[in-house]
């Protein structure tokens, strides 16, 4: 081989580097997930004055790993009359789609697998595909409860996607870019520059609009990921467990992990879009003199802390908010969030064009 | 280039095979799933052409919304495909005719374009600079040169949307609906009344 050619610049080298990056994201993510799952249960237990899982390992820290082994070792039951291929494809699809979204999330300055120009649209496209896993699983089970659950879920996810789309448009208008890295970089300088406060002090009149948008995004994210209080697809008391009734063993595990990864993805998306991503709340000057690596980990720390904070909020919502009725859910999505977000898009666009900051 | 060629042939093969499977699959639900696969690999082809914005729109609009509705309808309707297939021989000549005309037209158009015979619009997009993204280029053309077509398309969609709502919206007179504003506005004054009843008299209502 010609020694002047840098191996890492060739196609093979690029592929190897990218696979390495993907592993570097997915493996820590899945390990973190085990603890996110535990945190979810611990918070839930704490609100209800229970102890939560506390037997496996110190403070129950190894509970999720025990669950993993339990799920994998159980017998896989495929119901008679089920569409076998679709039945098994559905959980794999859910799991895959939940991981694919992480490709464009910027964790720290320059720490992103693929820095594409249409990052926001990509995430929107991936999250709109999430409904297929549920609808396929529900149909392929060849049973009434899962099918009803999946139909509910499909209608719910499609409805809330519309308002999520409009909310995302306000952020795009404010940042002038669909690139997630650029969106985060525009929020540098301190927490008053973050998008939930209008992205800078000169944008103060629309701070209240953007704050409302971040709240709508949070609630829509709950509905989009089928979390309580919008967990109608699973609603144990009405539908047993919705689309996943017939699933057991590893396919069920894939559904569960996929759902949880989606929730964490939504948390990190709120962080990136509205709460400054890797930016620290107060911009310390001495941080800029550190090396790239140190700055990277510093940014990663803030990103992780914010994501954890939103995961905590979502876990609290599960514990303290009662489940919505189906018509209330639809009313909230179509009659409250959609018009509000539509007006907000008009307001933000008008501010960008006619406001003092107009280019 | 080898990687590009492999990716192109892979995506193109998947698109074509999925397209054939849409027609040949026995279960209608499988047909729709193959259609989704075809859309998805077509989006991949768009990405390879450098049109990432179009690719994402294809996924969001067709895969994320249109195909979900297809799947919805196909899953809920109990279509008896055995009876639909009975007329195969009768409709065969018509279908073959349509397919033949389509193939002929496509050959004509591609031959004309390949030989430079067709009228070409401005071939290169105006803003193909390195720092201007795909979405921005489309936006600049869409909101200036084609603004009237764009608005007209929007109006057509609006009319279709209102039409769908008008067709399905019916208020049955006997059905009592929940009016949340009324419930919220209800207070002690409107919600209850105090009656003093004489012993042994009762109230007649």
XYZ file of C-alpha atoms in Angstrom:
564
model
C 0.000 0.000 0.000
C 1.149 3.503 -0.781
C 2.328 4.909 2.564
C 1.451 8.487 1.558
C -2.250 7.673 1.555
C -3.727 8.111 5.008
C -5.541 4.863 5.701
C -8.251 6.614 7.788
C -9.135 8.832 4.820
C -9.930 5.879 2.568
C -13.387 4.414 2.251
C -12.558 1.394 4.376
C -10.983 3.562 7.050
C -13.976 5.894 7.091
C -16.345 2.958 7.468
C -14.302 1.563 10.366
C -14.184 4.955 12.104
C -17.931 5.417 11.717
C -18.661 1.941 13.073
C -16.387 2.793 16.008
C -18.273 6.045 16.650
C -21.606 4.231 16.517
C -20.364 1.690 19.056
C -19.056 4.526 21.195
C -22.555 5.995 21.323
C -24.669 2.861 21.548
C -22.790 0.894 24.183
C -22.693 3.647 26.849
C -26.270 4.500 25.895
C -27.491 0.980 26.571
C -25.579 0.810 29.856
C -27.021 4.179 30.904
C -30.423 2.854 29.912
C -30.254 0.110 32.519
C -29.850 2.796 35.168
C -32.465 5.067 33.608
C -34.908 2.178 33.887
C -33.972 1.696 37.520
C -34.237 5.445 38.182
C -37.691 5.435 36.642
C -38.856 2.727 39.013
C -37.089 4.260 42.030
C -38.659 7.684 41.430
C -42.056 6.113 40.967
C -41.559 4.170 44.185
C -40.337 7.250 46.020
C -43.458 9.230 45.136
C -45.605 6.394 46.480
C -43.412 6.023 49.600
C -42.203 2.584 48.615
C -38.603 1.424 48.427
C -38.643 0.199 44.838
C -36.229 -2.470 43.618
C -33.608 -2.903 46.343
C -32.646 -6.564 46.377
C -30.290 -7.167 43.444
C -26.984 -5.443 44.135
C -26.486 -2.413 46.417
C -29.637 -0.218 46.334
C -30.964 -2.541 43.626
C -28.443 -1.121 41.137
C -28.184 -4.409 39.250
C -31.952 -4.922 38.963
C -32.067 -4.031 35.255
C -29.331 -6.522 34.415
C -31.181 -9.234 36.296
C -34.310 -8.326 34.319
C -32.326 -8.556 31.084
C -31.159 -12.071 31.869
C -34.664 -13.061 32.940
C -36.212 -11.814 29.693
C -33.638 -13.422 27.443
C -33.887 -16.810 29.146
C -37.688 -16.993 29.044
C -39.541 -18.985 26.443
C -40.600 -17.148 23.308
C -44.285 -17.773 22.621
C -45.683 -16.953 19.198
C -49.474 -17.074 19.186
C -51.242 -19.463 16.865
C -52.532 -17.657 13.803
C -50.086 -14.781 14.175
C -48.304 -13.438 11.141
C -44.923 -14.791 12.192
C -42.655 -12.570 10.071
C -44.430 -9.303 10.924
C -44.813 -10.395 14.558
C -41.052 -10.740 14.951
C -40.198 -7.799 12.698
C -42.202 -5.304 14.785
C -40.076 -5.295 17.987
C -36.849 -5.335 15.979
C -38.089 -2.319 14.008
C -39.029 -0.441 17.182
C -35.636 -1.102 18.714
C -33.743 -0.206 15.536
C -35.604 3.052 14.933
C -35.076 4.163 18.514
C -31.303 3.777 18.084
C -31.096 5.302 14.596
C -32.193 8.714 15.837
C -29.044 9.132 17.944
C -26.943 9.516 14.784
C -27.551 13.257 14.598
C -27.620 14.209 18.299
C -24.640 16.456 19.155
C -23.383 15.385 22.594
C -20.599 17.950 22.906
C -18.802 20.389 20.584
C -18.026 18.307 17.488
C -19.118 15.049 19.123
C -21.738 13.836 16.692
C -21.818 10.790 14.439
C -23.310 12.545 11.430
C -23.508 16.321 11.270
C -26.131 16.609 8.513
C -27.870 19.777 7.394
C -31.369 18.409 7.805
C -30.777 16.956 11.269
C -34.071 18.165 12.718
C -36.047 16.792 9.769
C -34.180 13.506 10.046
C -35.190 13.136 13.680
C -38.757 14.073 12.808
C -38.793 11.453 10.036
C -37.403 8.763 12.347
C -39.878 9.528 15.099
C -42.744 9.405 12.599
C -41.637 5.877 11.690
C -41.874 4.758 15.309
C -45.577 4.103 14.907
C -44.934 1.171 12.568
C -43.434 -1.033 15.228
C -46.549 -0.691 17.369
C -49.116 -0.972 14.590
C -47.374 -4.002 13.064
C -47.035 -5.689 16.434
C -50.688 -5.110 17.226
C -51.956 -6.409 13.914
C -49.637 -9.395 13.682
C -50.699 -10.691 17.106
C -54.040 -11.719 15.588
C -55.990 -10.719 18.664
C -58.500 -8.001 19.521
C -56.781 -6.274 22.464
C -53.428 -5.703 20.777
C -55.147 -4.543 17.616
C -57.284 -1.999 19.479
C -54.220 -0.832 21.377
C -52.209 -0.372 18.221
C -55.002 1.540 16.480
C -55.288 3.890 19.437
C -51.576 4.314 19.504
C -51.300 5.049 15.789
C -53.967 7.755 15.975
C -52.338 9.242 19.061
C -48.814 9.325 17.663
C -49.866 10.751 14.307
C -51.876 13.487 16.060
C -49.111 14.626 18.345
C -46.532 14.493 15.580
C -48.347 17.387 13.920
C -47.962 19.673 16.916
C -44.378 18.507 17.475
C -43.669 19.450 13.850
C -45.059 22.955 14.328
C -43.113 23.424 17.575
C -39.923 22.352 15.817
C -40.628 24.920 13.087
C -40.523 27.731 15.669
C -37.076 26.570 16.771
C -35.897 26.345 13.168
C -37.176 29.872 12.493
C -35.416 31.179 15.573
C -32.088 29.511 14.806
C -32.274 29.830 11.035
C -30.920 26.315 10.628
C -31.999 22.693 10.630
C -28.556 21.531 11.682
C -28.642 20.472 15.330
C -25.031 21.501 15.954
C -25.749 24.993 14.616
C -28.910 25.205 16.729
C -26.867 24.443 19.854
C -24.028 26.792 18.888
C -26.515 29.660 18.497
C -27.520 29.192 22.127
C -24.007 29.815 23.481
C -23.214 32.390 26.130
C -25.517 31.631 29.042
C -28.941 30.315 29.907
C -30.647 33.552 28.791
C -29.570 32.714 25.245
C -31.267 29.332 25.268
C -34.205 28.878 22.972
C -36.785 28.413 25.705
C -36.183 32.081 26.593
C -36.356 33.203 22.984
C -32.688 32.621 22.160
C -31.171 35.857 23.467
C -32.079 39.007 25.383
C -32.818 40.961 22.190
C -35.595 38.449 21.517
C -37.325 39.125 24.839
C -40.848 39.670 23.408
C -41.050 36.109 22.121
C -39.511 34.555 25.226
C -42.973 33.743 26.537
C -43.949 32.161 23.205
C -40.872 29.978 23.157
C -41.322 29.007 26.792
C -44.833 27.841 25.933
C -43.444 25.947 22.967
C -40.955 24.089 25.159
C -43.800 23.055 27.475
C -45.922 21.896 24.526
C -42.955 19.981 23.171
C -42.449 18.258 26.523
C -46.098 17.211 26.767
C -46.216 16.120 23.124
C -43.060 14.103 23.736
C -44.909 12.267 26.503
C -47.750 11.487 24.107
C -45.406 10.562 21.279
C -43.528 8.031 23.399
C -46.740 6.632 24.936
C -45.707 7.593 28.433
C -48.197 8.199 31.201
C -50.439 10.217 31.374
C -50.845 9.340 27.691
C -50.151 5.604 27.887
C -53.471 4.689 26.275
C -51.953 2.092 23.930
C -51.024 0.039 26.988
C -53.724 1.092 29.448
C -53.614 -2.055 31.566
C -57.013 -1.487 33.078
C -58.788 -1.340 29.707
C -56.657 -3.168 27.179
C -54.634 -5.507 29.420
C -51.379 -4.207 27.937
C -52.330 -3.037 24.475
C -50.180 -3.947 21.527
C -47.710 -5.985 23.583
C -50.144 -8.471 25.157
C -48.948 -11.385 23.057
C -45.255 -10.622 23.335
C -42.936 -12.483 25.638
C -39.240 -12.964 26.213
C -36.745 -11.104 23.985
C -39.260 -9.472 21.594
C -40.986 -7.914 24.587
C -37.608 -6.783 25.878
C -36.883 -5.144 22.517
C -40.213 -3.287 22.676
C -39.484 -2.134 26.207
C -35.915 -1.021 25.486
C -36.985 0.672 22.264
C -39.637 2.633 24.103
C -37.202 3.701 26.798
C -34.507 4.696 24.287
C -37.142 6.800 22.543
C -37.979 8.537 25.813
C -34.326 9.331 26.479
C -33.985 10.493 22.859
C -36.901 12.870 23.377
C -35.263 14.174 26.578
C -32.035 14.876 24.734
C -34.008 16.476 21.889
C -35.675 18.893 24.317
C -32.200 19.636 25.685
C -30.798 20.317 22.229
C -33.711 22.310 20.838
C -34.697 24.421 23.829
C -32.155 24.162 26.632
C -28.822 24.784 24.973
C -27.569 21.233 24.429
C -24.013 21.022 25.701
C -23.823 24.737 26.669
C -23.252 25.536 30.324
C -25.875 27.773 31.995
C -23.184 30.362 32.700
C -20.322 30.721 30.279
C -17.109 30.553 32.328
C -14.179 32.153 30.501
C -11.582 29.736 31.844
C -13.293 26.785 30.187
C -12.341 28.133 26.761
C -8.650 27.736 27.610
C -8.964 24.007 28.202
C -8.038 21.464 25.556
C -10.604 20.149 23.079
C -10.966 16.881 24.957
C -11.592 18.558 28.310
C -14.112 20.940 26.754
C -15.793 17.968 25.122
C -16.274 16.154 28.411
C -17.349 19.402 30.070
C -20.053 19.829 27.386
C -21.031 16.174 27.650
C -21.504 16.624 31.384
C -23.988 19.473 30.902
C -25.791 17.585 28.132
C -26.083 14.537 30.366
C -27.262 16.537 33.381
C -29.989 18.271 31.381
C -31.121 15.010 29.794
C -31.311 13.423 33.243
C -33.327 16.381 34.501
C -35.933 15.925 31.761
C -35.998 12.200 32.346
C -36.721 12.973 35.996
C -39.616 15.216 34.956
C -41.017 12.485 32.715
C -40.688 9.932 35.517
C -42.462 12.307 37.901
C -45.250 12.823 35.379
C -45.771 9.065 35.376
C -46.112 9.030 39.134
C -48.323 12.049 39.747
C -50.613 12.584 36.726
C -53.692 10.390 36.144
C -54.267 8.872 32.720
C -56.104 10.934 30.148
C -59.319 9.713 28.612
C -59.050 9.088 24.869
C -61.297 11.965 23.784
C -59.487 14.330 26.139
C -56.214 13.254 24.595
C -57.438 14.001 21.088
C -58.965 17.285 22.204
C -55.693 18.377 23.789
C -53.699 17.476 20.687
C -55.913 18.897 17.973
C -57.850 21.686 19.660
C -55.284 23.081 22.077
C -51.720 22.287 21.000
C -52.131 22.492 17.238
C -53.736 25.991 17.105
C -51.396 27.305 19.829
C -48.328 26.055 18.014
C -49.678 27.421 14.711
C -50.118 30.899 16.178
C -46.654 30.650 17.721
C -45.144 29.869 14.306
C -46.776 33.013 12.896
C -45.573 35.124 15.842
C -41.992 33.882 15.702
C -41.877 34.276 11.910
C -43.233 37.817 12.203
C -40.645 38.623 14.851
C -37.867 37.298 12.632
C -39.030 39.361 9.656
C -40.240 42.607 11.258
C -38.415 42.582 14.598
C -35.308 44.640 15.288
C -33.079 41.614 14.781
C -34.308 41.116 11.217
C -31.436 40.709 8.800
C -16.692 5.223 -6.006
C -17.046 1.532 -5.398
C -18.970 2.135 -2.196
C -21.326 4.493 -3.992
C -21.935 1.962 -6.733
C -22.623 -0.793 -4.208
C -24.991 1.451 -2.280
C -26.807 2.510 -5.441
C -27.292 -1.019 -6.759
C -28.374 -2.225 -3.337
C -30.965 0.512 -2.903
C -32.166 0.237 -6.505
C -32.542 -3.545 -6.212
C -34.444 -3.245 -2.954
C -36.730 -0.605 -4.480
C -37.514 -2.751 -7.530
C -37.978 -5.992 -5.619
C -40.204 -4.254 -3.071
C -42.211 -2.759 -5.940
C -42.772 -6.198 -7.459
C -43.715 -7.578 -4.053
C -46.318 -4.835 -3.582
C -48.184 -6.284 -6.555
C -47.536 -9.945 -5.902
C -47.931 -10.193 -2.124
C -50.964 -12.235 -1.073
C -51.898 -10.315 2.034
C -52.822 -6.640 1.460
C -51.062 -5.699 4.701
C -47.842 -7.194 3.368
C -48.371 -5.185 0.181
C -48.485 -1.947 2.147
C -45.413 -2.952 4.155
C -43.519 -3.586 0.915
C -44.739 -0.228 -0.383
C -43.203 1.384 2.700
C -39.942 -0.419 2.004
C -40.026 0.901 -1.574
C -40.621 4.470 -0.365
C -37.812 4.121 2.105
C -35.235 2.888 -0.381
C -36.344 5.587 -2.833
C -35.534 8.085 -0.073
C -32.122 6.451 0.154
C -31.640 7.016 -3.575
C -32.534 10.698 -3.083
C -29.866 10.985 -0.389
C -27.318 9.524 -2.813
C -28.283 12.215 -5.346
C -27.523 14.858 -2.729
C -31.184 15.773 -2.279
C -31.351 15.058 1.448
C -34.189 17.525 2.003
C -36.428 15.734 -0.523
C -35.447 12.392 0.979
C -36.531 13.473 4.445
C -39.790 14.895 3.099
C -40.458 11.621 1.302
C -40.035 9.739 4.566
C -42.039 12.202 6.661
C -44.948 12.628 4.257
C -45.279 9.290 2.494
C -43.903 6.819 5.003
C -44.828 8.684 8.167
C -48.317 9.840 7.224
C -49.765 8.476 3.983
C -48.645 4.884 4.380
C -49.828 4.816 8.002
C -53.327 5.683 6.786
C -53.088 3.012 4.066
C -52.085 0.479 6.673
C -54.891 1.617 8.942
C -57.533 1.171 6.255
C -56.162 -2.105 4.936
C -55.946 -3.604 8.426
C -59.492 -2.638 9.330
C -61.208 -3.470 6.047
C -61.761 -7.138 5.594
C -61.056 -7.254 1.877
C -61.716 -10.582 0.242
C -58.881 -10.776 -2.232
C -59.853 -14.169 -3.587
C -62.960 -12.673 -5.175
C -60.971 -9.725 -6.511
C -58.599 -12.079 -8.257
C -61.359 -13.866 -10.104
C -61.644 -11.145 -12.728
C -57.932 -11.356 -13.522
C -58.344 -12.658 -17.075
C -61.006 -10.099 -17.877
C -58.983 -7.071 -16.757
C -55.679 -8.410 -18.065
C -55.837 -6.754 -21.533
C -56.739 -3.368 -20.046
C -53.925 -3.524 -17.497
C -51.424 -4.653 -20.105
C -52.504 -1.775 -22.342
C -51.961 0.820 -19.602
C -48.596 -0.709 -18.704
C -47.539 -0.712 -22.356
C -48.447 2.940 -22.854
C -46.602 3.912 -19.656
C -43.470 2.029 -20.700
C -43.606 3.587 -24.186
C -43.904 7.090 -22.747
C -41.052 6.576 -20.328
C -38.779 5.312 -23.108
C -39.698 8.308 -25.282
C -38.998 10.829 -22.542
C -35.712 9.306 -21.447
C -34.507 9.006 -25.043
C -35.390 12.638 -25.673
C -33.633 13.838 -22.527
C -30.568 11.681 -23.171
C -30.184 13.125 -26.668
C -30.684 16.684 -25.503
C -33.867 16.913 -27.512
C -36.116 17.967 -24.671
C -36.348 21.564 -23.557
C -34.222 21.990 -20.470
C -35.026 24.276 -17.636
C -32.223 25.952 -15.790
C -30.251 22.791 -15.228
C -28.036 23.766 -12.348
C -29.786 25.237 -9.314
C -28.881 28.895 -8.892
C -27.363 28.486 -5.490
C -25.188 25.415 -5.571
C -22.563 26.998 -3.372
C -20.942 24.805 -0.779
C -22.321 26.697 2.204
C -25.915 26.912 0.999
C -27.930 23.893 1.972
C -30.343 21.949 -0.103
C -33.369 23.111 1.884
C -32.364 26.739 1.480
C -32.051 26.377 -2.305
C -35.501 24.828 -2.578
C -36.939 27.491 -0.299
C -35.500 30.295 -2.392
C -37.013 28.946 -5.594
C -40.294 27.898 -4.011
C -41.060 31.215 -2.339
C -40.034 33.441 -5.253
C -40.433 31.992 -8.741
C -43.095 29.446 -7.870
C -44.932 31.298 -5.104
C -48.289 31.237 -6.936
C -48.118 27.517 -7.653
C -47.087 26.944 -4.073
C -50.005 28.945 -2.715
C -52.405 27.284 -5.142
C -51.244 23.849 -3.996
C -51.801 24.935 -0.416
C -55.329 26.084 -1.255
C -56.133 22.775 -2.952
C -55.002 20.916 0.156
C -57.045 23.222 2.376
C -60.164 22.605 0.290
C -59.582 18.858 0.467
C -59.144 19.049 4.228
C -62.308 21.076 4.799
C -64.178 18.770 2.416
C -63.148 15.716 4.412
C -64.264 17.351 7.645
C -67.610 18.431 6.187
C -68.259 14.930 4.846
C -67.641 13.207 8.153
C -68.862 15.781 10.671
C -72.411 15.096 11.752
C -74.146 16.136 14.895
C -76.809 13.678 15.912
C -79.553 15.568 17.724
C -80.030 12.961 20.457
C -76.399 12.629 21.500
C -75.291 14.607 24.537
C -71.769 15.911 24.204
C -69.316 17.033 26.813
C -68.874 20.805 26.757
C -65.832 21.422 28.876
C -66.326 25.190 29.066
C -69.789 24.635 30.614
C -68.379 22.217 33.148
C -65.655 24.620 34.164
C -68.100 27.528 34.417
C -70.416 25.565 36.719
C -70.359 26.916 40.262
C -72.416 26.527 43.470
C -74.977 29.025 42.222
C -75.747 27.258 38.954
C -74.977 23.750 40.120
C -77.368 23.371 43.055
C -80.485 24.838 44.610
C -81.662 24.749 48.172
C -85.271 23.801 48.747
C -87.020 23.793 52.066
C -89.536 20.947 52.225
C -92.423 20.932 54.654
C -92.752 17.705 56.638
C -95.257 15.334 55.108
C -95.682 17.444 51.971
C -92.815 16.407 49.786
C -92.190 18.108 46.501
C -93.862 17.396 43.227
C -91.856 17.946 40.134
